[in-house]
N, CA, C and O atoms as a DFTB+ gen file, in Angstrom:
700 C
 N C O
     1  1      47.101     -11.444      20.897
     2  2      47.195     -12.750      20.272
     3  2      47.713     -13.790      21.266
     4  3      47.305     -14.950      21.216
     5  1      48.595     -13.389      22.151
     6  2      49.141     -14.342      23.119
     7  2      48.058     -14.952      23.999
     8  3      48.078     -16.151      24.274
     9  1      47.098     -14.112      24.447
    10  2      46.023     -14.615      25.304
    11  2      45.162     -15.620      24.549
    12  3      44.776     -16.650      25.102
    13  1      44.864     -15.325      23.298
    14  2      44.047     -16.236      22.491
    15  2      44.757     -17.576      22.332
    16  3      44.145     -18.627      22.522
    17  1      46.020     -17.548      21.991
    18  2      46.772     -18.794      21.797
    19  2      46.968     -19.538      23.119
    20  3      46.912     -20.768      23.153
    21  1      47.195     -18.801      24.199
    22  2      47.396     -19.445      25.502
    23  2      46.125     -20.124      26.000
    24  3      46.195     -21.041      26.819
    25  1      44.974     -19.688      25.517
    26  2      43.709     -20.255      25.976
    27  2      43.363     -21.590      25.305
    28  3      42.419     -22.265      25.715
    29  1      44.112     -21.963      24.296
    30  2      43.808     -23.197      23.561
    31  2      44.141     -24.401      24.442
    32  3      45.272     -24.543      24.909
    33  1      43.177     -25.243      24.659
    34  2      43.313     -26.413      25.522
    35  2      43.943     -27.560      24.726
    36  3      43.272     -28.202      23.917
    37  1      45.225     -27.812      24.959
    38  2      45.987     -28.798      24.175
    39  2      45.365     -30.196      24.181
    40  3      45.335     -30.828      23.125
    41  1      44.867     -30.717      25.309
    42  2      44.250     -32.047      25.266
    43  2      43.023     -32.112      24.349
    44  3      42.753     -33.148      23.741
    45  1      42.289     -31.011      24.255
    46  2      41.138     -30.984      23.356
    47  2      41.604     -31.002      21.905
    48  3      41.009     -31.684      21.069
    49  1      42.663     -30.257      21.602
    50  2      43.223     -30.291      20.242
    51  2      43.662     -31.715      19.915
    52  3      43.396     -32.204      18.818
    53  1      44.327     -32.381      20.846
    54  2      44.771     -33.762      20.626
    55  2      43.583     -34.686      20.369
    56  3      43.655     -35.572      19.517
    57  1      42.502     -34.484      21.096
    58  2      41.305     -35.312      20.902
    59  2      40.689     -35.063      19.525
    60  3      40.211     -35.998      18.882
    61  1      40.698     -33.817      19.074
    62  2      40.156     -33.500      17.751
    63  2      41.055     -34.082      16.663
    64  3      40.557     -34.569      15.648
    65  1      42.362     -34.038      16.862
    66  2      43.287     -34.665      15.907
    67  2      42.966     -36.152      15.790
    68  3      42.893     -36.688      14.684
    69  1      42.775     -36.813      16.918
    70  2      42.443     -38.242      16.908
    71  2      41.115     -38.491      16.198
    72  3      40.973     -39.466      15.461
    73  1      40.154     -37.613      16.421
    74  2      38.847     -37.734      15.781
    75  2      38.964     -37.609      14.259
    76  3      38.373     -38.399      13.523
    77  1      39.721     -36.625      13.793
    78  2      39.912     -36.424      12.351
    79  2      40.679     -37.610      11.760
    80  3      40.335     -38.092      10.681
    81  1      41.702     -38.075      12.453
    82  2      42.434     -39.266      11.998
    83  2      41.497     -40.456      11.826
    84  3      41.518     -41.150      10.810
    85  1      40.678     -40.670      12.849
    86  2      39.750     -41.801      12.830
    87  2      38.745     -41.664      11.688
    88  3      38.454     -42.637      10.992
    89  1      38.224     -40.470      11.500
    90  2      37.271     -40.239      10.406
    91  2      37.926     -40.565       9.063
    92  3      37.311     -41.191       8.199
    93  1      39.166     -40.139       8.898
    94  2      39.878     -40.440       7.653
    95  2      40.113     -41.926       7.471
    96  3      39.899     -42.465       6.385
    97  1      40.551     -42.589       8.530
    98  2      40.836     -44.031       8.456
    99  2      39.575     -44.838       8.164
   100  3      39.635     -45.881       7.513
   101  1      38.440     -44.355       8.645
   102  2      37.169     -45.056       8.444
   103  2      36.475     -44.654       7.141
   104  3      35.398     -45.163       6.829
   105  1      37.091     -43.740       6.380
   106  2      36.514     -43.321       5.113
   107  2      35.284     -42.440       5.248
   108  3      34.493     -42.305       4.314
   109  1      35.132     -41.836       6.433
   110  2      33.989     -40.936       6.637
   111  2      34.262     -39.599       5.948
   112  3      35.414     -39.196       5.786
   113  1      33.210     -38.936       5.554
   114  2      33.344     -37.601       4.972
   115  2      33.487     -36.573       6.092
   116  3      32.913     -36.715       7.172
   117  1      34.273     -35.532       5.800
   118  2      34.490     -34.435       6.735
   119  2      34.048     -33.154       6.042
   120  3      34.591     -32.783       5.001
   121  1      33.070     -32.487       6.616
   122  2      32.551     -31.233       6.081
   123  2      33.011     -30.099       6.990
   124  3      32.974     -30.221       8.214
   125  1      33.448     -28.989       6.382
   126  2      33.981     -27.868       7.151
   127  2      33.211     -26.609       6.753
   128  3      33.022     -26.340       5.566
   129  1      32.768     -25.838       7.752
   130  2      32.017     -24.634       7.406
   131  2      32.290     -23.502       8.381
   132  3      32.629     -23.712       9.546
   133  1      32.130     -22.306       7.863
   134  2      32.278     -21.087       8.629
   135  2      31.881     -19.917       7.754
   136  3      31.715     -20.077       6.545
   137  1      31.728     -18.759       8.339
   138  2      31.348     -17.543       7.624
   139  2      32.508     -16.549       7.641
   140  3      33.327     -16.561       8.560
   141  1      32.575     -15.699       6.635
   142  2      33.581     -14.646       6.593
   143  2      34.995     -15.217       6.646
   144  3      35.367     -16.058       5.827
   145  1      35.783     -14.747       7.626
   146  2      37.148     -15.241       7.777
   147  2      37.189     -16.740       8.029
   148  3      38.125     -17.422       7.610
   149  1      36.178     -17.248       8.709
   150  2      36.129     -18.687       8.958
   151  2      35.734     -19.477       7.711
   152  3      36.018     -20.672       7.636
   153  1      35.092     -18.849       6.738
   154  2      34.875     -19.512       5.444
   155  2      36.223     -19.692       4.749
   156  3      36.491     -20.732       4.149
   157  1      37.063     -18.665       4.840
   158  2      38.406     -18.764       4.266
   159  2      39.227     -19.819       5.010
   160  3      39.965     -20.584       4.389
   161  1      39.098     -19.860       6.334
   162  2      39.792     -20.888       7.116
   163  2      39.311     -22.284       6.729
   164  3      40.110     -23.218       6.660
   165  1      38.006     -22.431       6.475
   166  2      37.467     -23.734       6.068
   167  2      38.082     -24.174       4.741
   168  3      38.456     -25.336       4.577
   169  1      38.184     -23.248       3.808
   170  2      38.786     -23.566       2.509
   171  2      40.263     -23.936       2.668
   172  3      40.737     -24.893       2.057
   173  1      40.975     -23.181       3.482
   174  2      42.402     -23.426       3.715
   175  2      42.605     -24.803       4.366
   176  3      43.452     -25.584       3.932
   177  1      41.825     -25.087       5.399
   178  2      41.928     -26.372       6.091
   179  2      41.599     -27.528       5.154
   180  3      42.285     -28.550       5.156
   181  1      40.552     -27.366       4.355
   182  2      40.159     -28.408       3.412
   183  2      41.287     -28.696       2.430
   184  3      41.561     -29.854       2.115
   185  1      41.938     -27.649       1.951
   186  2      43.070     -27.827       1.043
   187  2      44.208     -28.571       1.732
   188  3      44.764     -29.515       1.172
   189  1      44.554     -28.146       2.946
   190  2      45.657     -28.790       3.668
   191  2      45.349     -30.245       3.997
   192  3      46.207     -31.113       3.840
   193  1      44.133     -30.513       4.452
   194  2      43.763     -31.883       4.811
   195  2      43.638     -32.744       3.561
   196  3      44.111     -33.881       3.533
   197  1      43.003     -32.201       2.530
   198  2      42.784     -32.960       1.304
   199  2      44.042     -33.226       0.514
   200  3      44.150     -34.264      -0.139
   201  1      44.992     -32.320       0.555
   202  2      46.233     -32.473      -0.222
   203  2      47.380     -32.977       0.646
   204  3      47.886     -34.078       0.430
   205  1      47.783     -32.187       1.612
   206  2      48.981     -32.511       2.395
   207  2      48.784     -33.702       3.332
   208  3      49.578     -34.642       3.321
   209  1      47.734     -33.659       4.135
   210  2      47.510     -34.755       5.085
   211  2      47.148     -36.039       4.349
   212  3      47.543     -37.125       4.772
   213  1      46.404     -35.927       3.260
   214  2      46.062     -37.123       2.485
   215  2      47.294     -37.802       1.921
   216  3      47.338     -39.027       1.812
   217  1      48.293     -37.011       1.563
   218  2      49.531     -37.584       1.026
   219  2      50.289     -38.362       2.098
   220  3      51.045     -39.278       1.772
   221  1      50.099     -38.013       3.370
   222  2      50.798     -38.675       4.474
   223  2      49.994     -39.824       5.074
   224  3      50.516     -40.604       5.872
   225  1      48.738     -39.923       4.693
   226  2      47.846     -40.925       5.278
   227  2      47.719     -42.137       4.350
   228  3      47.956     -42.027       3.147
   229  1      47.345     -43.286       4.908
   230  2      47.170     -44.472       4.066
   231  2      46.033     -44.326       3.051
   232  3      46.067     -44.923       1.975
   233  1      45.021     -43.519       3.412
   234  2      43.879     -43.282       2.531
   235  2      43.629     -41.784       2.474
   236  3      43.787     -41.105       3.488
   237  1      43.243     -41.246       1.322
   238  2      42.979     -39.812       1.250
   239  2      41.750     -39.427       2.079
   240  3      40.810     -40.208       2.230
   241  1      41.786     -38.219       2.602
   242  2      40.657     -37.696       3.359
   243  2      39.555     -37.260       2.402
   244  3      39.822     -36.634       1.376
   245  1      38.333     -37.591       2.742
   246  2      37.155     -37.149       1.993
   247  2      36.663     -35.887       2.677
   248  3      35.827     -35.948       3.578
   249  1      37.180     -34.747       2.251
   250  2      36.921     -33.491       2.946
   251  2      36.363     -32.461       1.975
   252  3      36.791     -32.379       0.824
   253  1      35.399     -31.672       2.454
   254  2      34.741     -30.690       1.615
   255  2      34.466     -29.420       2.419
   256  3      33.894     -29.475       3.508
   257  1      34.878     -28.282       1.872
   258  2      34.521     -26.994       2.468
   259  2      33.142     -26.618       1.953
   260  3      32.929     -26.510       0.745
   261  1      32.222     -26.422       2.858
   262  2      30.855     -26.084       2.467
   263  2      30.694     -24.603       2.154
   264  3      29.596     -24.160       1.820
   265  1      31.755     -23.844       2.257
   266  2      31.701     -22.416       1.955
   267  2      32.308     -22.097       0.589
   268  3      32.419     -20.926       0.226
   269  1      32.697     -23.103      -0.162
   270  2      33.407     -22.857      -1.418
   271  2      32.530     -22.809      -2.660
   272  3      32.950     -22.237      -3.667
   273  1      31.345     -23.376      -2.636
   274  2      30.506     -23.396      -3.824
   275  2      29.583     -22.179      -3.804
   276  3      28.447     -22.250      -3.335
   277  1      30.090     -21.072      -4.318
   278  2      29.368     -19.799      -4.260
   279  2      28.040     -19.885      -5.008
   280  3      27.035     -19.351      -4.539
   281  1      28.021     -20.539      -6.147
   282  2      26.774     -20.641      -6.919
   283  2      25.698     -21.356      -6.113
   284  3      24.552     -20.908      -6.057
   285  1      26.073     -22.470      -5.491
   286  2      25.105     -23.236      -4.706
   287  2      24.655     -22.435      -3.482
   288  3      23.465     -22.380      -3.170
   289  1      25.612     -21.818      -2.796
   290  2      25.269     -21.054      -1.599
   291  2      24.325     -19.891      -1.921
   292  3      23.362     -19.650      -1.193
   293  1      24.605     -19.171      -3.017
   294  2      23.747     -18.035      -3.339
   295  2      22.378     -18.487      -3.844
   296  3      21.377     -17.803      -3.632
   297  1      22.337     -19.633      -4.508
   298  2      21.036     -20.169      -4.931
   299  2      20.203     -20.549      -3.710
   300  3      19.014     -20.237      -3.647
   301  1      20.815     -21.214      -2.752
   302  2      20.103     -21.583      -1.521
   303  2      19.661     -20.327      -0.782
   304  3      18.509     -20.228      -0.357
   305  1      20.570     -19.365      -0.627
   306  2      20.240     -18.123       0.071
   307  2      19.125     -17.359      -0.605
   308  3      18.254     -16.803       0.065
   309  1      19.143     -17.326      -1.928
   310  2      18.139     -16.597      -2.690
   311  2      16.788     -17.318      -2.709
   312  3      15.747     -16.695      -2.501
   313  1      16.808     -18.622      -2.956
   314  2      15.557     -19.370      -3.130
   315  2      14.962     -19.869      -1.820
   316  3      13.765     -20.150      -1.753
   317  1      15.773     -19.982      -0.790
   318  2      15.292     -20.444       0.515
   319  2      15.636     -19.378       1.548
   320  3      14.917     -18.391       1.705
   321  1      16.750     -19.592       2.251
   322  2      17.225     -18.620       3.238
   323  2      18.713     -18.856       3.457
   324  3      19.193     -19.984       3.335
   325  1      19.440     -17.795       3.778
   326  2      20.873     -17.934       4.037
   327  2      21.132     -18.845       5.247
   328  3      22.196     -19.454       5.360
   329  1      20.152     -18.929       6.141
   330  2      20.295     -19.800       7.309
   331  2      20.442     -21.272       6.914
   332  3      20.919     -22.078       7.713
   333  1      20.039     -21.631       5.693
   334  2      20.079     -23.019       5.244
   335  2      21.253     -23.347       4.323
   336  3      21.306     -24.455       3.790
   337  1      22.196     -22.422       4.115
   338  2      23.253     -22.683       3.123
   339  2      24.099     -23.905       3.447
   340  3      24.605     -24.554       2.532
   341  1      24.265     -24.234       4.712
   342  2      25.043     -25.419       5.064
   343  2      24.148     -26.646       5.231
   344  3      24.522     -27.749       4.831
   345  1      22.971     -26.456       5.818
   346  2      22.035     -27.573       6.026
   347  2      21.672     -28.229       4.700
   348  3      21.680     -29.455       4.591
   349  1      21.359     -27.434       3.710
   350  2      20.935     -28.008       2.424
   351  2      22.073     -28.771       1.757
   352  3      21.822     -29.750       1.055
   353  1      23.310     -28.347       1.958
   354  2      24.445     -29.108       1.428
   355  2      24.628     -30.413       2.207
   356  3      24.891     -31.463       1.621
   357  1      24.487     -30.336       3.524
   358  2      24.582     -31.546       4.332
   359  2      23.497     -32.545       3.946
   360  3      23.745     -33.749       3.886
   361  1      22.304     -32.043       3.686
   362  2      21.199     -32.914       3.294
   363  2      21.560     -33.721       2.048
   364  3      21.203     -34.894       1.939
   365  1      22.261     -33.099       1.120
   366  2      22.651     -33.788      -0.115
   367  2      23.809     -34.760       0.086
   368  3      23.867     -35.790      -0.586
   369  1      24.722     -34.458       0.989
   370  2      25.976     -35.212       1.056
   371  2      26.224     -36.018       2.328
   372  3      26.812     -37.098       2.262
   373  1      25.798     -35.525       3.464
   374  2      26.202     -36.128       4.741
   375  2      25.387     -37.376       5.062
   376  3      24.202     -37.478       4.747
   377  1      26.074     -38.319       5.702
   378  2      25.443     -39.545       6.175
   379  2      25.834     -39.770       7.626
   380  3      26.815     -39.214       8.120
   381  1      25.055     -40.588       8.284
   382  2      25.326     -40.934       9.685
   383  2      26.783     -41.369       9.813
   384  3      27.285     -42.160       9.014
   385  1      27.452     -40.832      10.839
   386  2      28.850     -41.174      11.089
   387  2      29.845     -40.206      10.489
   388  3      31.017     -40.227      10.865
   389  1      29.415     -39.351       9.559
   390  2      30.317     -38.359       8.999
   391  2      30.654     -37.317      10.070
   392  3      30.151     -37.387      11.192
   393  1      31.493     -36.370       9.721
   394  2      31.985     -35.366      10.670
   395  2      31.808     -33.976      10.083
   396  3      32.124     -33.743       8.917
   397  1      31.298     -33.050      10.897
   398  2      31.207     -31.640      10.515
   399  2      32.056     -30.831      11.484
   400  3      31.931     -30.961      12.701
   401  1      32.927     -29.990      10.919
   402  2      33.727     -29.071      11.723
   403  2      33.199     -27.671      11.456
   404  3      33.236     -27.183      10.327
   405  1      32.705     -27.029      12.514
   406  2      32.137     -25.686      12.424
   407  2      33.095     -24.723      13.108
   408  3      33.575     -24.991      14.209
   409  1      33.367     -23.614      12.458
   410  2      34.286     -22.637      13.018
   411  2      33.600     -21.276      13.037
   412  3      33.122     -20.796      12.010
   413  1      33.557     -20.661      14.218
   414  2      32.839     -19.401      14.384
   415  2      33.422     -18.623      15.556
   416  3      33.828     -19.213      16.558
   417  1      33.462     -17.323      15.433
   418  2      33.895     -16.508      16.565
   419  2      32.757     -16.399      17.578
   420  3      32.961     -16.611      18.773
   421  1      31.560     -16.068      17.097
   422  2      30.421     -15.863      18.004
   423  2      29.774     -17.171      18.442
   424  3      29.245     -17.262      19.550
   425  1      29.811     -18.169      17.592
   426  2      29.135     -19.428      17.878
   427  2      27.627     -19.347      17.730
   428  3      26.923     -20.295      18.080
   429  1      27.119     -18.243      17.222
   430  2      25.667     -18.070      17.114
   431  2      25.169     -17.775      15.707
   432  3      24.008     -17.403      15.536
   433  1      26.010     -17.929      14.705
   434  2      25.546     -17.694      13.331
   435  2      24.408     -18.655      13.029
   436  3      24.573     -19.865      13.180
   437  1      23.250     -18.141      12.605
   438  2      22.096     -19.018      12.384
   439  2      22.366     -20.188      11.436
   440  3      21.832     -21.278      11.640
   441  1      23.185     -19.977      10.403
   442  2      23.447     -21.078       9.471
   443  2      24.321     -22.168      10.100
   444  3      24.193     -23.338       9.740
   445  1      25.193     -21.807      11.019
   446  2      26.005     -22.805      11.715
   447  2      25.186     -23.522      12.784
   448  3      25.328     -24.730      12.973
   449  1      24.337     -22.786      13.474
   450  2      23.445     -23.402      14.464
   451  2      22.538     -24.412      13.766
   452  3      22.353     -25.528      14.253
   453  1      21.971     -24.018      12.622
   454  2      21.092     -24.925      11.868
   455  2      21.852     -26.170      11.410
   456  3      21.321     -27.279      11.475
   457  1      23.081     -25.993      10.950
   458  2      23.884     -27.137      10.507
   459  2      24.178     -28.075      11.672
   460  3      24.119     -29.296      11.520
   461  1      24.493     -27.511      12.826
   462  2      24.794     -28.321      14.008
   463  2      23.554     -29.077      14.481
   464  3      23.638     -30.249      14.851
   465  1      22.410     -28.404      14.468
   466  2      21.156     -29.064      14.858
   467  2      20.825     -30.202      13.889
   468  3      20.438     -31.291      14.311
   469  1      20.980     -29.943      12.593
   470  2      20.706     -30.968      11.586
   471  2      21.629     -32.171      11.788
   472  3      21.188     -33.320      11.742
   473  1      22.902     -31.894      12.012
   474  2      23.883     -32.965      12.193
   475  2      23.506     -33.847      13.389
   476  3      23.554     -35.074      13.299
   477  1      23.137     -33.225      14.492
   478  2      22.737     -33.997      15.686
   479  2      21.572     -34.921      15.387
   480  3      21.563     -36.077      15.808
   481  1      20.584     -34.408      14.655
   482  2      19.389     -35.194      14.341
   483  2      19.686     -36.356      13.395
   484  3      18.934     -37.329      13.347
   485  1      20.782     -36.254      12.643
   486  2      21.079     -37.252      11.617
   487  2      22.324     -38.088      11.915
   488  3      22.842     -38.762      11.025
   489  1      22.799     -38.051      13.134
   490  2      23.920     -38.898      13.530
   491  2      25.252     -38.509      12.932
   492  3      26.140     -39.346      12.770
   493  1      25.391     -37.230      12.602
   494  2      26.653     -36.711      12.074
   495  2      27.387     -36.050      13.235
   496  3      26.837     -35.171      13.899
   497  1      28.612     -36.464      13.478
   498  2      29.396     -35.954      14.609
   499  2      29.836     -34.515      14.331
   500  3      30.121     -34.162      13.186
   501  1      29.890     -33.690      15.371
   502  2      30.237     -32.279      15.194
   503  2      31.380     -31.844      16.103
   504  3      31.502     -32.276      17.249
   505  1      32.211     -30.969      15.540
   506  2      33.278     -30.285      16.272
   507  2      33.037     -28.800      16.081
   508  3      32.854     -28.351      14.949
   509  1      33.032     -28.026      17.154
   510  2      32.872     -26.579      17.055
   511  2      34.102     -25.883      17.625
   512  3      34.523     -26.153      18.750
   513  1      34.664     -24.988      16.832
   514  2      35.732     -24.095      17.280
   515  2      35.080     -22.726      17.418
   516  3      34.620     -22.160      16.427
   517  1      35.035     -22.192      18.624
   518  2      34.342     -20.926      18.867
   519  2      35.198     -19.989      19.709
   520  3      36.190     -20.396      20.313
   521  1      34.785     -18.718      19.732
   522  2      35.417     -17.721      20.585
   523  2      34.807     -17.747      21.973
   524  3      33.960     -18.588      22.273
   525  1      35.242     -16.819      22.821
   526  2      34.847     -16.842      24.232
   527  2      33.352     -16.665      24.472
   528  3      32.857     -17.050      25.531
   529  1      32.619     -16.092      23.518
   530  2      31.168     -15.963      23.692
   531  2      30.478     -17.316      23.603
   532  3      29.359     -17.478      24.089
   533  1      31.130     -18.270      22.995
   534  2      30.669     -19.654      22.849
   535  2      29.440     -19.776      21.964
   536  3      29.475     -20.517      20.982
   537  1      28.379     -19.091      22.268
   538  2      27.176     -19.094      21.458
   539  2      26.398     -20.397      21.512
   540  3      26.733     -21.309      22.268
   541  1      25.355     -20.470      20.698
   542  2      24.442     -21.613      20.691
   543  2      25.107     -22.897      20.214
   544  3      24.754     -23.987      20.663
   545  1      26.066     -22.770      19.308
   546  2      26.744     -23.953      18.774
   547  2      27.457     -24.719      19.890
   548  3      27.547     -25.946      19.839
   549  1      27.955     -24.012      20.883
   550  2      28.699     -24.650      21.976
   551  2      27.857     -25.682      22.709
   552  3      28.371     -26.714      23.140
   553  1      26.567     -25.410      22.852
   554  2      25.679     -26.339      23.550
   555  2      25.236     -27.504      22.673
   556  3      24.750     -28.515      23.179
   557  1      25.402     -27.365      21.369
   558  2      24.928     -28.387      20.433
   559  2      26.024     -29.348      19.974
   560  3      25.739     -30.503      19.658
   561  1      27.268     -28.885      19.935
   562  2      28.358     -29.668      19.345
   563  2      28.744     -30.854      20.225
   564  3      28.655     -30.793      21.451
   565  1      29.168     -31.922      19.578
   566  2      29.677     -33.094      20.294
   567  2      31.043     -32.817      20.913
   568  3      31.361     -33.322      21.990
   569  1      31.844     -32.013      20.226
   570  2      33.196     -31.676      20.682
   571  2      33.363     -30.168      20.563
   572  3      33.005     -29.580      19.542
   573  1      33.900     -29.546      21.593
   574  2      33.995     -28.089      21.645
   575  2      35.405     -27.648      22.003
   576  3      36.037     -28.186      22.912
   577  1      35.883     -26.649      21.256
   578  2      37.152     -26.013      21.586
   579  2      36.925     -24.507      21.588
   580  3      36.582     -23.921      20.561
   581  1      37.117     -23.885      22.744
   582  2      36.882     -22.458      22.916
   583  2      38.216     -21.721      22.909
   584  3      39.141     -22.081      23.637
   585  1      38.304     -20.683      22.076
   586  2      39.441     -19.767      22.099
   587  2      39.018     -18.619      23.010
   588  3      38.052     -17.916      22.716
   589  1      39.726     -18.429      24.099
   590  2      39.339     -17.478      25.133
   591  2      39.633     -16.036      24.800
   592  3      40.402     -15.376      25.500
   593  1      39.029     -15.544      23.742
   594  2      39.186     -14.156      23.328
   595  2      37.923     -13.778      22.560
   596  3      37.240     -14.657      22.035
   597  1      37.607     -12.509      22.487
   598  2      36.429     -12.075      21.765
   599  2      36.729     -11.287      20.503
   600  3      35.814     -10.944      19.754
   601  1      37.996     -10.998      20.260
   602  2      38.395     -10.216      19.090
   603  2      38.374     -11.117      17.851
   604  3      39.042     -12.150      17.813
   605  1      37.602     -10.713      16.844
   606  2      37.412     -11.559      15.666
   607  2      38.722     -11.983      15.017
   608  3      38.920     -13.162      14.723
   609  1      39.603     -11.039      14.795
   610  2      40.867     -11.366      14.131
   611  2      41.713     -12.342      14.928
   612  3      42.255     -13.301      14.378
   613  1      41.825     -12.093      16.232
   614  2      42.649     -12.985      17.062
   615  2      42.039     -14.379      17.152
   616  3      42.756     -15.378      17.104
   617  1      40.718     -14.447      17.281
   618  2      40.067     -15.758      17.378
   619  2      40.215     -16.518      16.061
   620  3      40.563     -17.699      16.064
   621  1      39.952     -15.850      14.938
   622  2      40.084     -16.522      13.642
   623  2      41.521     -16.968      13.404
   624  3      41.745     -18.054      12.869
   625  1      42.497     -16.152      13.788
   626  2      43.901     -16.553      13.660
   627  2      44.191     -17.787      14.511
   628  3      44.846     -18.722      14.050
   629  1      43.709     -17.791      15.742
   630  2      43.926     -18.941      16.622
   631  2      43.237     -20.187      16.060
   632  3      43.789     -21.285      16.115
   633  1      42.033     -20.010      15.521
   634  2      41.324     -21.145      14.939
   635  2      42.086     -21.714      13.747
   636  3      42.142     -22.932      13.573
   637  1      42.674     -20.844      12.923
   638  2      43.476     -21.339      11.796
   639  2      44.709     -22.067      12.311
   640  3      45.125     -23.067      11.727
   641  1      45.301     -21.573      13.405
   642  2      46.428     -22.288      14.018
   643  2      46.006     -23.686      14.455
   644  3      46.747     -24.648      14.254
   645  1      44.832     -23.803      15.045
   646  2      44.318     -25.106      15.476
   647  2      44.138     -26.024      14.268
   648  3      44.531     -27.191      14.298
   649  1      43.545     -25.489      13.214
   650  2      43.333     -26.291      12.009
   651  2      44.669     -26.729      11.407
   652  3      44.792     -27.850      10.913
   653  1      45.656     -25.855      11.447
   654  2      47.001     -26.248      11.001
   655  2      47.576     -27.353      11.889
   656  3      48.187     -28.299      11.390
   657  1      47.379     -27.231      13.209
   658  2      47.866     -28.275      14.116
   659  2      47.290     -29.629      13.752
   660  3      47.999     -30.636      13.750
   661  1      46.007     -29.649      13.445
   662  2      45.341     -30.905      13.071
   663  2      46.003     -31.491      11.828
   664  3      46.390     -32.659      11.810
   665  1      46.129     -30.672      10.798
   666  2      46.706     -31.161       9.526
   667  2      48.156     -31.605       9.702
   668  3      48.545     -32.680       9.246
   669  1      48.940     -30.778      10.357
   670  2      50.350     -31.091      10.427
   671  2      50.676     -32.187      11.427
   672  3      51.724     -32.823      11.316
   673  1      49.812     -32.421      12.392
   674  2      49.997     -33.604      13.243
   675  2      49.852     -34.863      12.391
   676  3      50.581     -35.838      12.574
   677  1      48.907     -34.829      11.464
   678  2      48.710     -35.982      10.574
   679  2      49.858     -36.068       9.578
   680  3      50.372     -37.157       9.323
   681  1      50.265     -34.946       9.016
   682  2      51.378     -34.937       8.049
   683  2      52.675     -35.453       8.683
   684  3      53.404     -36.230       8.066
   685  1      52.955     -35.026       9.894
   686  2      54.237     -35.339      10.523
   687  2      54.227     -36.661      11.272
   688  3      55.257     -37.328      11.370
   689  1      53.065     -37.047      11.804
   690  2      53.005     -38.276      12.592
   691  2      52.254     -39.394      11.883
   692  3      52.201     -40.519      12.380
   693  1      51.675     -39.093      10.730
   694  2      50.902     -40.091       9.984
   695  2      49.501     -40.229      10.544
   696  3      49.179     -39.731      11.623
   697  1      48.692     -40.915       9.780
   698  2      47.296     -41.088      10.192
   699  2      47.081     -42.386      10.908
   700  3      45.960     -42.685      11.321
């Protein structure tokens, strides 16, 4: 765990904090997505940003975890393809200037790659938190933070630490 945490580039975290602050101040929507443990991290981050950070900010954050609507996700997966579970939600909700935060250990999950590609085509800014493999998302994202480890548990733990840093920087320092 020490290696994973030591690999986190603090200036990049600071830049992402500023980006999230700016998105909130401008009233932009923030969409968060991930699979497996990162789906849980997306839900946790959305709760912290939507509740705690919003209470400390002049305006509440418009934040949505795209991994939380199981009925919608399974309908999309069943009727279309699981690769589209995030893209189809973005199609309904996202607008130019919004922000998508993608969290993945491999960086190559087809549904995250598709979401990142869609976001680029539609002027939606992207942040990718990935493990050392980086994957396809790393080349597509506007902002990238790599956790220098390949172990799923350690990377997901480090990514949740990063997401906590973002929220609590806003909670403690204001938006």
